[in-house]
Coordinates of C-alpha atoms in Angstrom, one line a residue:
Chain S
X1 CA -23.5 -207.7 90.8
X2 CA -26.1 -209.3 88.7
X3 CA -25.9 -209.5 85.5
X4 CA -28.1 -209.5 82.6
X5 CA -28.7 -211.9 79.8
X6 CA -29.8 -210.2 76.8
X7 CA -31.1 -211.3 73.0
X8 CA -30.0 -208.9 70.5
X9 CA -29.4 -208.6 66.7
X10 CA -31.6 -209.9 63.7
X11 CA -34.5 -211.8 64.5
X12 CA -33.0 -214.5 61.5
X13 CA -29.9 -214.3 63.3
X14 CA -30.8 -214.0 66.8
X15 CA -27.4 -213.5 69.3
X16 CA -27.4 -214.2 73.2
X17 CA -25.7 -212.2 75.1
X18 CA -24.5 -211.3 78.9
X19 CA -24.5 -207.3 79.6
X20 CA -22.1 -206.6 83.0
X21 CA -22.7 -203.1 83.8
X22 CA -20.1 -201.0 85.3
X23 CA -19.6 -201.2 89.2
X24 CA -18.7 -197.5 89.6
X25 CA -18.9 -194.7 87.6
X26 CA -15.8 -193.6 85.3
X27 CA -16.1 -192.1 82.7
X28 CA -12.8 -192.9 81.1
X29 CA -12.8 -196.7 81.6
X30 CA -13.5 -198.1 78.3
X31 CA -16.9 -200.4 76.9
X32 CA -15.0 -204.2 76.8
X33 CA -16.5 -206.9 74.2
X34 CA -15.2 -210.4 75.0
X35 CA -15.0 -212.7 72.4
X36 CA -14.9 -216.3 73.0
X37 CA -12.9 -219.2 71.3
X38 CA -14.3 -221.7 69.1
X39 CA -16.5 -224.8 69.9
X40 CA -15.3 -226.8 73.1
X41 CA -12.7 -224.5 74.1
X42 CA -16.0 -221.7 74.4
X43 CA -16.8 -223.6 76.9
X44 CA -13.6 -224.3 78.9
X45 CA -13.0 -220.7 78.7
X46 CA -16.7 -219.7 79.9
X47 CA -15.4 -219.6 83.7
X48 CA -12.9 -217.4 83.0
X49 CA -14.5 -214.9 80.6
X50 CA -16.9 -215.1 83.6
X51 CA -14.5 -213.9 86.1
X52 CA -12.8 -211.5 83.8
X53 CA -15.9 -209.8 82.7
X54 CA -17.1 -209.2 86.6
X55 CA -13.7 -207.9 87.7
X56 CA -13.8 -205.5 84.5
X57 CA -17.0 -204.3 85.6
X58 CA -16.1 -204.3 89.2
X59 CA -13.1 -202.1 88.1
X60 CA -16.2 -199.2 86.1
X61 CA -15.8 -200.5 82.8
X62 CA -19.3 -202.0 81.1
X63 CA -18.4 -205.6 79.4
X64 CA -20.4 -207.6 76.9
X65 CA -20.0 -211.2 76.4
X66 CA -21.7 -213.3 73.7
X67 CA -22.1 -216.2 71.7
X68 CA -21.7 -216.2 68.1
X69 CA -24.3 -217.8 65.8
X70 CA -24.5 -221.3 65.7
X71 CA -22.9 -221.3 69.3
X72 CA -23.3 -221.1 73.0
X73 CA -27.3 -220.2 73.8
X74 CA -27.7 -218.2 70.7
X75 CA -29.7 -219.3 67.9
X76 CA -28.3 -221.8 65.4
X77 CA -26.3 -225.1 65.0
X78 CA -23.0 -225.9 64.9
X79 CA -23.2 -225.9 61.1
X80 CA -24.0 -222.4 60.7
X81 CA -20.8 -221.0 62.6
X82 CA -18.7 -219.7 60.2
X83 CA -15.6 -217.2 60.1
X84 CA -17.5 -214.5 58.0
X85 CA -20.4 -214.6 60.5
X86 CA -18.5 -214.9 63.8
X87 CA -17.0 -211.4 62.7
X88 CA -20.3 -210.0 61.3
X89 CA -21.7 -211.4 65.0
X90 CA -18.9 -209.1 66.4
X91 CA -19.6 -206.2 64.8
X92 CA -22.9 -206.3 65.6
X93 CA -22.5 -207.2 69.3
X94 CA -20.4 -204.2 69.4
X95 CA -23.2 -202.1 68.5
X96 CA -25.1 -203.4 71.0
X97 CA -22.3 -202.7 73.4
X98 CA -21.9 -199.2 71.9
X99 CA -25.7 -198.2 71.8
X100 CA -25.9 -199.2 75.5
X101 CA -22.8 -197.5 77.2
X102 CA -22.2 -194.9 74.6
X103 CA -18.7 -195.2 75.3
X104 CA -15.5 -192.9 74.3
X105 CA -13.1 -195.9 74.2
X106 CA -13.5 -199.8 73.2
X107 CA -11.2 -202.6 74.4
X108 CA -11.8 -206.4 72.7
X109 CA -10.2 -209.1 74.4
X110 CA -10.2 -212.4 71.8
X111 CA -9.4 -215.7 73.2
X112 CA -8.7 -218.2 71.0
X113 CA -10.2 -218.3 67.2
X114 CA -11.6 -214.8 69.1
X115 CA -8.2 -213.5 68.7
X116 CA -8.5 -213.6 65.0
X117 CA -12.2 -213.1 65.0
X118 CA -11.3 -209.6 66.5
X119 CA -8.5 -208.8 64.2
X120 CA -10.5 -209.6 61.0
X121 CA -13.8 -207.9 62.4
X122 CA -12.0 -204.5 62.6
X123 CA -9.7 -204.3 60.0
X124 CA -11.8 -201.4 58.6
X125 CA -11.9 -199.8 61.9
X126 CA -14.4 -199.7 64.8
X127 CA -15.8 -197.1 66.5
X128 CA -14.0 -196.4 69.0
X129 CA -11.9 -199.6 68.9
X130 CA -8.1 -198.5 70.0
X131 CA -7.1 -201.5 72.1
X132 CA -7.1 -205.2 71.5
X133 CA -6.2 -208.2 74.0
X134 CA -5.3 -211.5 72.0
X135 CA -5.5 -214.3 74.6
X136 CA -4.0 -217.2 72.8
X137 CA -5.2 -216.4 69.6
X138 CA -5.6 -218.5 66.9
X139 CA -4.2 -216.8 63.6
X140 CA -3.0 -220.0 61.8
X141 CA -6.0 -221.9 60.6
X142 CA -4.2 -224.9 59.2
X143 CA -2.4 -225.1 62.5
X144 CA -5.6 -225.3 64.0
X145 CA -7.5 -227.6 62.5
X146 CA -5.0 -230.3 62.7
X147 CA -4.4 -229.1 66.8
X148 CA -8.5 -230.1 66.6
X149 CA -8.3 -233.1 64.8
X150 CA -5.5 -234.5 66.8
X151 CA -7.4 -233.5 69.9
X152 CA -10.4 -234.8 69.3
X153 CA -8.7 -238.1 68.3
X154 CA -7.0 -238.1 71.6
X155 CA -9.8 -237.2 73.4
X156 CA -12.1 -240.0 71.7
X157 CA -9.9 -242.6 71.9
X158 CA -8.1 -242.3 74.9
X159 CA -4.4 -242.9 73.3
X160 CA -1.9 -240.2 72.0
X161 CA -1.7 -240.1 68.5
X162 CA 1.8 -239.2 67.3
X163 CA 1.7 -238.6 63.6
X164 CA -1.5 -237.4 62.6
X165 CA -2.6 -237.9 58.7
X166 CA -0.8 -234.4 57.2
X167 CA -4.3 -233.8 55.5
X168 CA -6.9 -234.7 57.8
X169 CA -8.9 -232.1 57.1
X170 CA -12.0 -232.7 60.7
X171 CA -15.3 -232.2 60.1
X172 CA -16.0 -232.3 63.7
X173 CA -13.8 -231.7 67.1
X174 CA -14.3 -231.6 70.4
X175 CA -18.0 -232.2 70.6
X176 CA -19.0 -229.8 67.6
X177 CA -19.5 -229.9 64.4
X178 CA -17.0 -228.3 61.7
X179 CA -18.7 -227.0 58.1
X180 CA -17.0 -227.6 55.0
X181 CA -17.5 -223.6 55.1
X182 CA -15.9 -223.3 58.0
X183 CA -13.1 -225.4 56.9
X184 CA -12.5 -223.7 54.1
X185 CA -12.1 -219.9 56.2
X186 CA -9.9 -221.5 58.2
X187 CA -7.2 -222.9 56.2
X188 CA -7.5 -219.7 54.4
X189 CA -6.4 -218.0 57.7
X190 CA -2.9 -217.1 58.2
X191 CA -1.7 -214.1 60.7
X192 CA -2.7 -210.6 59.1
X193 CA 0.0 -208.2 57.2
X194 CA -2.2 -205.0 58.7
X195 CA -4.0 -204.5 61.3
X196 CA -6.4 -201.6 61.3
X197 CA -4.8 -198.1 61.7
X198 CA -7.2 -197.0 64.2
X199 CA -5.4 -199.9 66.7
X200 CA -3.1 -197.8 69.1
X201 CA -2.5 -200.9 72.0
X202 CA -2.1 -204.5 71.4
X203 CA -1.6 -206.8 74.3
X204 CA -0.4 -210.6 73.4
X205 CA -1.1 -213.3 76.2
X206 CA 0.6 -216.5 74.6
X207 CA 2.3 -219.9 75.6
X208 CA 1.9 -220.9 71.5
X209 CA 4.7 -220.5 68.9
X210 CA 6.8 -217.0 68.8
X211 CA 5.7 -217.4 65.2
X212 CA 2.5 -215.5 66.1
X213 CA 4.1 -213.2 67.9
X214 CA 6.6 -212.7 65.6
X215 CA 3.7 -212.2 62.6
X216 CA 2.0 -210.0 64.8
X217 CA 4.8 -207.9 65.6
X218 CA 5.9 -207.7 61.9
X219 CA 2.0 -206.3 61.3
X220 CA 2.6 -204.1 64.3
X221 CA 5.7 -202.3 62.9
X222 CA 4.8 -200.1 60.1
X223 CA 2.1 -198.6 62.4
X224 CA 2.1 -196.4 65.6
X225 CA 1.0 -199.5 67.9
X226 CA 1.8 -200.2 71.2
X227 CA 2.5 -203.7 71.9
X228 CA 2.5 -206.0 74.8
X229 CA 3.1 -209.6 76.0
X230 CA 2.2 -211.9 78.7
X231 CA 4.2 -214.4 79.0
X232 CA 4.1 -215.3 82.9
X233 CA 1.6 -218.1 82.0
X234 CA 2.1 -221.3 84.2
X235 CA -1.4 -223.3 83.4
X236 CA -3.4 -223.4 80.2
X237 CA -7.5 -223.0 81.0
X238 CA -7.8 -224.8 77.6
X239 CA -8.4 -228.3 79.2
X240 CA -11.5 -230.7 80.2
X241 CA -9.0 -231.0 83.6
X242 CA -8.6 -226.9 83.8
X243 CA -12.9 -227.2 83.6
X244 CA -13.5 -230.0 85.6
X245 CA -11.3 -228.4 88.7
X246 CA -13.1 -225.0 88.1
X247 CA -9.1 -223.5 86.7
X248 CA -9.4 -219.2 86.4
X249 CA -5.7 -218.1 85.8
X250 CA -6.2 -215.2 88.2
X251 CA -2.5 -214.2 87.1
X252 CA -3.9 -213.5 83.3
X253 CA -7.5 -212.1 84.6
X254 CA -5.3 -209.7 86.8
X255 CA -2.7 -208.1 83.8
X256 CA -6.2 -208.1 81.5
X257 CA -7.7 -206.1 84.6
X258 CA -4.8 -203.7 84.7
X259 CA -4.3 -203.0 80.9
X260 CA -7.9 -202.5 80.3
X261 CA -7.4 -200.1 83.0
X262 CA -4.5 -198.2 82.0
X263 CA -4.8 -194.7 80.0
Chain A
X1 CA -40.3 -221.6 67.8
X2 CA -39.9 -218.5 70.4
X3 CA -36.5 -218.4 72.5
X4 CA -36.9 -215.9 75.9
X5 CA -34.6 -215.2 78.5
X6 CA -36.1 -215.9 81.9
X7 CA -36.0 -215.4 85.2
X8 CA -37.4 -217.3 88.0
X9 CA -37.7 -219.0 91.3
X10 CA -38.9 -217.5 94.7
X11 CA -35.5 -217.4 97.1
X12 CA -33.0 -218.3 94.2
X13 CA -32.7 -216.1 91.5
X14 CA -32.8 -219.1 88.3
X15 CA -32.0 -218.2 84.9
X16 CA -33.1 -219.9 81.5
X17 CA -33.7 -219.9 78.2
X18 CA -37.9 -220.8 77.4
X19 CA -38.0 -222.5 74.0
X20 CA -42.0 -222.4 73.0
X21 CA -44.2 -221.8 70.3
X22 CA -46.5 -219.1 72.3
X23 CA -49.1 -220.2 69.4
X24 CA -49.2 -223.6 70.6
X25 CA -50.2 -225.1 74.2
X26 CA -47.9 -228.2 73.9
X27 CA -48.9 -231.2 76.0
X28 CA -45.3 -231.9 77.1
X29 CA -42.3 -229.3 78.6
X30 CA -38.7 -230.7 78.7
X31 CA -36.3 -229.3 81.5
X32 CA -32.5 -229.4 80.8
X33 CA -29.9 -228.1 83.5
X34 CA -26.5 -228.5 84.4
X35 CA -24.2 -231.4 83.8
X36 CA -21.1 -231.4 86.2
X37 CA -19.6 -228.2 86.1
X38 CA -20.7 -226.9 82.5
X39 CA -23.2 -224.2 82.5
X40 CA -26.5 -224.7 80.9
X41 CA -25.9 -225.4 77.0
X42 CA -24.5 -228.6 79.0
X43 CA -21.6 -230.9 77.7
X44 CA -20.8 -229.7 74.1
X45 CA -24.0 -227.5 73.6
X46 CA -25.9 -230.9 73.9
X47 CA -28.7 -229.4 75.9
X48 CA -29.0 -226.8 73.3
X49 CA -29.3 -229.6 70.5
X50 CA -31.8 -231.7 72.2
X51 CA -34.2 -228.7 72.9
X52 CA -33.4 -227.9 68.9
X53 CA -35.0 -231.2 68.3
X54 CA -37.8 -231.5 70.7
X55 CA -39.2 -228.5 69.3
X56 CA -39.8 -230.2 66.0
X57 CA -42.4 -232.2 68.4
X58 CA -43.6 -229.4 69.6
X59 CA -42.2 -230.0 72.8
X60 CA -41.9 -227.0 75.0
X61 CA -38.4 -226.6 76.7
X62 CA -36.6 -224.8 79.7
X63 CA -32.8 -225.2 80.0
X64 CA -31.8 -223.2 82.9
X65 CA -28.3 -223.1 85.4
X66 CA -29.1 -224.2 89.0
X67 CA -28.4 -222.0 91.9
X68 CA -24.8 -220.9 91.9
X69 CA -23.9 -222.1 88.4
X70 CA -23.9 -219.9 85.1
X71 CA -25.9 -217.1 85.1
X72 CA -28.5 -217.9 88.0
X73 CA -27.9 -216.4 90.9
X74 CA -25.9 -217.4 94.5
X75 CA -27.2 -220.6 95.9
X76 CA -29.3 -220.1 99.3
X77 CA -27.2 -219.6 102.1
X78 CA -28.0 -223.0 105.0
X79 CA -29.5 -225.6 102.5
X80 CA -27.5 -228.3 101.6
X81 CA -26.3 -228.6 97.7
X82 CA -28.6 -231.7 97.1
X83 CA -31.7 -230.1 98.4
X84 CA -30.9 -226.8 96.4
X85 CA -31.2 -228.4 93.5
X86 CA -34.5 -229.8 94.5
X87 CA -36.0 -226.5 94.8
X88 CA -35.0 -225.1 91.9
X89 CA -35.9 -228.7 90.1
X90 CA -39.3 -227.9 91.5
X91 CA -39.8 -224.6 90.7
X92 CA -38.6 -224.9 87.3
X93 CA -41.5 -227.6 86.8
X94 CA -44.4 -224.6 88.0
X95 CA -42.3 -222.1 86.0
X96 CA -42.6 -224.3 83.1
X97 CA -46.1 -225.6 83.6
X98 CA -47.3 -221.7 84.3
X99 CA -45.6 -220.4 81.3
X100 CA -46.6 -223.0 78.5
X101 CA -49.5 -224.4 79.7
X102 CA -47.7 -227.9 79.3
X103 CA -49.3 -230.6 81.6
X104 CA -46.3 -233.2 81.3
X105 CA -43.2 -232.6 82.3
X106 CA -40.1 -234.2 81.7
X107 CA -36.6 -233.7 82.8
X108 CA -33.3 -235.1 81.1
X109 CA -29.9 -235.7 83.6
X110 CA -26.6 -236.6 82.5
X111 CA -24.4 -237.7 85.4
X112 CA -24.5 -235.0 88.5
X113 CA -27.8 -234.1 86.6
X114 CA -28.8 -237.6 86.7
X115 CA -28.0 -237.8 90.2
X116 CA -30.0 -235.0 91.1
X117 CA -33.3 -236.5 89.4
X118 CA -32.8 -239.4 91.2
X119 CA -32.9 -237.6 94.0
X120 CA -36.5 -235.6 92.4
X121 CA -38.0 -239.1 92.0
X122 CA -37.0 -240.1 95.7
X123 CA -38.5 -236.5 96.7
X124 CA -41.6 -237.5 94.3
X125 CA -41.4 -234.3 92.7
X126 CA -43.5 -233.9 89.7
X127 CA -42.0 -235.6 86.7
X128 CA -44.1 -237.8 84.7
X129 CA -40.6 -238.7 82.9
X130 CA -37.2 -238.3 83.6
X131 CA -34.3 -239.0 81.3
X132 CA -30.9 -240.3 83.2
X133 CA -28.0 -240.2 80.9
X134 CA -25.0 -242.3 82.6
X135 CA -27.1 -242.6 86.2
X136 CA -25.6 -244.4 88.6
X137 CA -24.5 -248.0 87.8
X138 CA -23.9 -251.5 90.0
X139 CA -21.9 -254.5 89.6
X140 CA -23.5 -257.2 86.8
X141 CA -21.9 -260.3 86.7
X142 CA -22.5 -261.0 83.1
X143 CA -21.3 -257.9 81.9
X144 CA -18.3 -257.9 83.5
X145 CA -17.3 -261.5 82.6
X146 CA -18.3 -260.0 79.0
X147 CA -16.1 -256.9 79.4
X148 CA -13.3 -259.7 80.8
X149 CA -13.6 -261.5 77.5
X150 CA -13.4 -258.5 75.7
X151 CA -10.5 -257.1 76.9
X152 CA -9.3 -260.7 76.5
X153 CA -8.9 -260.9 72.8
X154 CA -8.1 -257.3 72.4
X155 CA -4.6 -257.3 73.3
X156 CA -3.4 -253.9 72.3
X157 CA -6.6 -252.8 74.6
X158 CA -4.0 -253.9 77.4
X159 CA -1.3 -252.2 75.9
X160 CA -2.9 -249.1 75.3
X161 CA -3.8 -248.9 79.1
X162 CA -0.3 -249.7 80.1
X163 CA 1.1 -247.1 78.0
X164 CA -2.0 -245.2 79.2
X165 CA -1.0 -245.4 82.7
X166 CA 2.6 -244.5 82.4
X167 CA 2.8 -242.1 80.8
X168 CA -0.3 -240.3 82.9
X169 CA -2.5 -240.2 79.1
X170 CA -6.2 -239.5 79.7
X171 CA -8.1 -243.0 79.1
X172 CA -12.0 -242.8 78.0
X173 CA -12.3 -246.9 79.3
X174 CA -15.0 -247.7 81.7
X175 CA -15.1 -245.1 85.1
X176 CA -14.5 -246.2 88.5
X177 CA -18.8 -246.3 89.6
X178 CA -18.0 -243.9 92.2
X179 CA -16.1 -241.1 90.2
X180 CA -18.0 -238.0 88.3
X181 CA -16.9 -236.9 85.1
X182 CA -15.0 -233.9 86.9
X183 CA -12.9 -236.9 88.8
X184 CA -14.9 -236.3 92.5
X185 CA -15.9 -239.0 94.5
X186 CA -19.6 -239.8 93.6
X187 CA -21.6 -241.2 96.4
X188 CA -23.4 -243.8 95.6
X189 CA -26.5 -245.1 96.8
X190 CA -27.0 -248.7 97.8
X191 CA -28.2 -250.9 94.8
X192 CA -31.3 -251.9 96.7
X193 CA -32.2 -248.3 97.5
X194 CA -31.8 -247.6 93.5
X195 CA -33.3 -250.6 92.4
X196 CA -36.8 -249.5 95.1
X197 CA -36.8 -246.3 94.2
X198 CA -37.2 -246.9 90.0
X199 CA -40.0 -249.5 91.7
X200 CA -41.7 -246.8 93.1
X201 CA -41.7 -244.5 90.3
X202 CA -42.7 -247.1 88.0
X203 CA -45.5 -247.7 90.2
X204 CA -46.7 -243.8 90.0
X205 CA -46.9 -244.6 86.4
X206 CA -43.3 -242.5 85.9
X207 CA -41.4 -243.3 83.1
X208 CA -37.9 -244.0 83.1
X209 CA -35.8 -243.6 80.2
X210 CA -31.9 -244.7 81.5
X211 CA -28.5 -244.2 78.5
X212 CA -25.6 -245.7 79.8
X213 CA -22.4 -245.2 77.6
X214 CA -19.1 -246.5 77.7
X215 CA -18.7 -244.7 80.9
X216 CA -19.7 -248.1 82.4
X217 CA -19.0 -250.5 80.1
X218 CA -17.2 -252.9 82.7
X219 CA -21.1 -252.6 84.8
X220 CA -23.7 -252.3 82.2
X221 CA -23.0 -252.5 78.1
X222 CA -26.1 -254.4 77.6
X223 CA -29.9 -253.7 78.8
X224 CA -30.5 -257.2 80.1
X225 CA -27.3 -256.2 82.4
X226 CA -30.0 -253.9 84.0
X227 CA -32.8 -256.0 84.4
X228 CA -30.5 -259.2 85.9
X229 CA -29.3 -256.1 88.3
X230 CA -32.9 -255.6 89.5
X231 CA -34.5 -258.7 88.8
X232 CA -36.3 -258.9 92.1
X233 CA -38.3 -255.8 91.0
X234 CA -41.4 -255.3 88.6
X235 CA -40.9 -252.1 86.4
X236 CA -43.7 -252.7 83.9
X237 CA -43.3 -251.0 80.9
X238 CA -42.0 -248.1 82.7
X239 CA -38.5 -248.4 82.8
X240 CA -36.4 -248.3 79.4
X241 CA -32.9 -249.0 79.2
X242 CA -30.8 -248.0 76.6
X243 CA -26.8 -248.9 76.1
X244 CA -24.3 -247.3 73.8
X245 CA -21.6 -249.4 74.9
X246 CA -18.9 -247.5 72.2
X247 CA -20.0 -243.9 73.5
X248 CA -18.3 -242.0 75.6
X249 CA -19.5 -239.8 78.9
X250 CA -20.4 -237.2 77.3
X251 CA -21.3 -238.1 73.6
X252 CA -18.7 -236.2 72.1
X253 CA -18.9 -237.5 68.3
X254 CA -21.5 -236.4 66.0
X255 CA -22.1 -239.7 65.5
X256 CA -22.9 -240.0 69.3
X257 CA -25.2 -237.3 69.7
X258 CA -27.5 -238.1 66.4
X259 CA -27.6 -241.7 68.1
X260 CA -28.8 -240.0 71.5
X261 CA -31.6 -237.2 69.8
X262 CA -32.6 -240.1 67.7
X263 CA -33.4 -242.0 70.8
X264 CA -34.7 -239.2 72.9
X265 CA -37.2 -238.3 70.1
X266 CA -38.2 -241.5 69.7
X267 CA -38.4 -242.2 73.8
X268 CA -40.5 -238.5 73.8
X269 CA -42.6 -238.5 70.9
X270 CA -44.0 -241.9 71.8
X271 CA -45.2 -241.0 75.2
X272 CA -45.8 -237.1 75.0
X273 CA -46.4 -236.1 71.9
X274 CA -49.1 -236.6 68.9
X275 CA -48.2 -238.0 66.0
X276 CA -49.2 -235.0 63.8
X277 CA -46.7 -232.8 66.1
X278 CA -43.8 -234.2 64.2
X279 CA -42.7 -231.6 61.7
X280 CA -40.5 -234.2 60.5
X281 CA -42.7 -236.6 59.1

């Protein structure tokens, strides 16, 4: 099915965007916003979020994937990506979503730094936002940023760097650049207390620390929400070799497929 | 400076992104497509970042996936993957030319990109320029008796290999010539056929920027590496080589890039572009 690339949002802060409509009619699959991870890894999960968004829409539900600010083939440079804006980017993609399929139901599905990107962008609810996927989410910032640095150091320099400097603090990774702004956000960002109390379904695809699951699932207990994990996860898509030999972990596309499916 | 989605191409359905100032009619349009497997923005956003810059020249530019590749449509069924990317090389230079008015056209390659315009200049397709970022690269004796002596009195180089090599850690030394950055066999062409076919373009009055990284270090770190290469041909003026010997494949440090847009402006603005286009100066 073809898809189509749409420009949406503020002419200052102009967002790209690809629209997959829905396959087949049903009127009680839900609208899905993908949001992608940060930097290189939007990239290495591209293919995927590919394949996920056409088997969504092959399944009847409308999906809209996009490129925050500063990222992707939306408007901007690396230095303008920021937290605050990746989840006012969000919000306003899910308008876009919203004003075009005028759905009942929302599902986000955040990979990465897109896993906090969609807690933090609907902490004060969401129109109809009930269900959230966290694919490998990225909910401690300080964690994060040393992962980048020490990747990027391996990746530049070929040899496996053991004990990272405790403070190293990049200001680029991976190919991109890293604002002091950005910086900032992120060692700021630890895994939330709350999440929003419209949430009713959270799904958890992780191979990271049970310390995120755990902080999720302390966040998930005061509150009506139904929570999930997949844990059946062999490969990791977050490598140049998972992009270079094409990798789409069909196993994690499929349970997506079926939870944003399920009532 | 105007971004549009676009669609064109007569059997393949291509998809771009048109950066233009509809206000202007600029002299020169810049074409950017895929590198290996990475859809359009290319190898971290890189295409994205050089059509940022060419547009303070007033540069027009079209960065678009090939058939089959990010959000153009399925390649044509019975033509071979090389020629595919001929057609849609060609009909993004008429999309280009139709939609800007730009006379000049230019096209930038890194690796499988590179391959594919040298391929275009083989096909004569209509480039006045073409950019080849980590083309492909031959044996040089000096340069590999200079990567010899290098390695030499760099010891820990050595050990960092071995260690590299049992322990099955990704190393960012000098490729194999014949392996892609996605590890595949690249098949090469014979030096002579290389060397002939830059000849040839020169002689049209093409020009021929070439960047080779670190990627090849142990073939080419140094431009005269190039020109002892091909020694038995006349370029003229027209062929430029550039070597960023401490680079990697795909110019993954800051550093890297602002070393490659500083050389691409320079490379474009001297041969496209008016001096007064430069909103820099």
């Amino acid at each position: 099915m073809p898809v189509t690339p749409i420009h949406f949002g503020e002419q200052e802060r102009r967002l790209y965007g690809v629209f997959h409509a829905a396959e087949r009619r049903d009127g009680n699959a839900p609208g899905v916003l993908l949001l992608n991870p940060f930097g290189e890894e939007a990239i290495r999960a591209w293919r995927a979020c590919r394949v996920l968004a056409e088997r969504l829409a092959a399944g009847g539900a409308p999906v809209l994937r996009f490129d925050y600010y500063g990222s992707g083939d939306s408007g901007g440079n690396d230095e303008d990506v920021d937290l605050a804006g990746m989840v006012r980017d969000t919000q306003t993609a899910h308008d876009e979503l919203d004003a075009v399929c005028n759905k009942r139901r929302y599902v986000w599905i955040g990979v990465g730094l897109g896993g906090a990107i969609s807690l933090l962008a609907s902490q004060d609810g969401i129109k109809g936002l009930r269900h959230q996927i966290l694919w490998d989410p990225v909910l401690n910032g300080k964690e994060y940023l040393r992962s980048l640095a020490q990747s990027h150091a391996i990746f530049v320099s070929g040899e496996r760097r053991t004990n990272p400097p405790a403070t190293e603090l990049p200001s680029e990774a991976l190919g991109f650049a890293i604002s002091a702004k950005l910086r900032e956000q992120l060692l700021s960002l630890v895994p939330p207390d709350q999440l929003s109390a419209d949430l009713r379904k959270l799904d958890i695809i992780s191979i990271q620390s049970d310390s995120i699951k755990v902080a999720l699932k302390r966040a998930v207990t005061a509150s009506s929400i139904n929570i999930s994990e997949y844990n059946n996860i062999t490969e990791s898509w977050n490598s140049d070799a998972a992009l270079n030999a094409y990798y789409v972990p069909s196993g994690i596309i499929k349970y997506i497929a079926d939870r944003v499916g399920s009532a | 400076m105007d971004e549009r989605i676009v669609w064109f191409g007569n059997v393949n359905k291509l998809n771009g992104v048109l950066r233009h100032d509809p206000r202007s009619e600029p002299q020169c349009g810049v074409l950017l497509f895929n590198a290996g497997v990475v859809h359009r923005i290319g190898p971290h956003r890189i295409n994205v970042k050089i059509a940022h810059m060419l547009s303070n020249l007033d540069v027009a530019t079209l960065r678009f996936d090939l058939a089959g590749m990010g959000e153009s449509g399925p390649a044509e069924a019975g033509v071979g993957f090389e020629q595919r990317a001929l057609n849609d090389l060609a009909q993004a230079i008429d999309f280009i030319k139709g939609e800007t008015g730009c006379t000049q056209i230019v096209a930038v390659g890194m690796c499988s990109g590179a391959d594919h315009l040298y391929r275009a200049l083989r096909a004569d397709l209509a480039f006045d320029g073409v950019i080849l970022l980590d083309p492909y690269a031959f044996e040089n004796r000096s340069a590999a008796m200079e990567d010899m002596v290098s390695r030499a009195i760099k010891p820990d180089r050595w050990m960092r290999k071995a260690r590299s090599f049992l322990v099955g850690n990704r190393t960012n030394d000098a490729a194999p010539l014949a392996v892609s950055e996605d590890g595949q066999a690249r098949p090469l062409p014979a030096k002579e056929e290389f060397g002939q076919t830059l000849d040839d373009a020169a002689k049209a009055n093409r020009e021929i920027l070439i960047v080779y990284t670190g990627f090849v270090k142990g073939l080419i770190s140094k431009p005269r590496h190039f020109f002892e290469t091909f020694s038995a041909h006349d370029f003229g003026d027209h062929v430029h080589i550039i070597t960023m010997p401490e680079t990697n494949h795909t110019y993954t440090t800051q550093a890297a890039q602002d070393d490659l847009l500083s050389h691409l402006k320079t490379w474009i603005g001297e041969r496209y572009c008016d001096p007064v286009a430069d909103a820099d100066e």
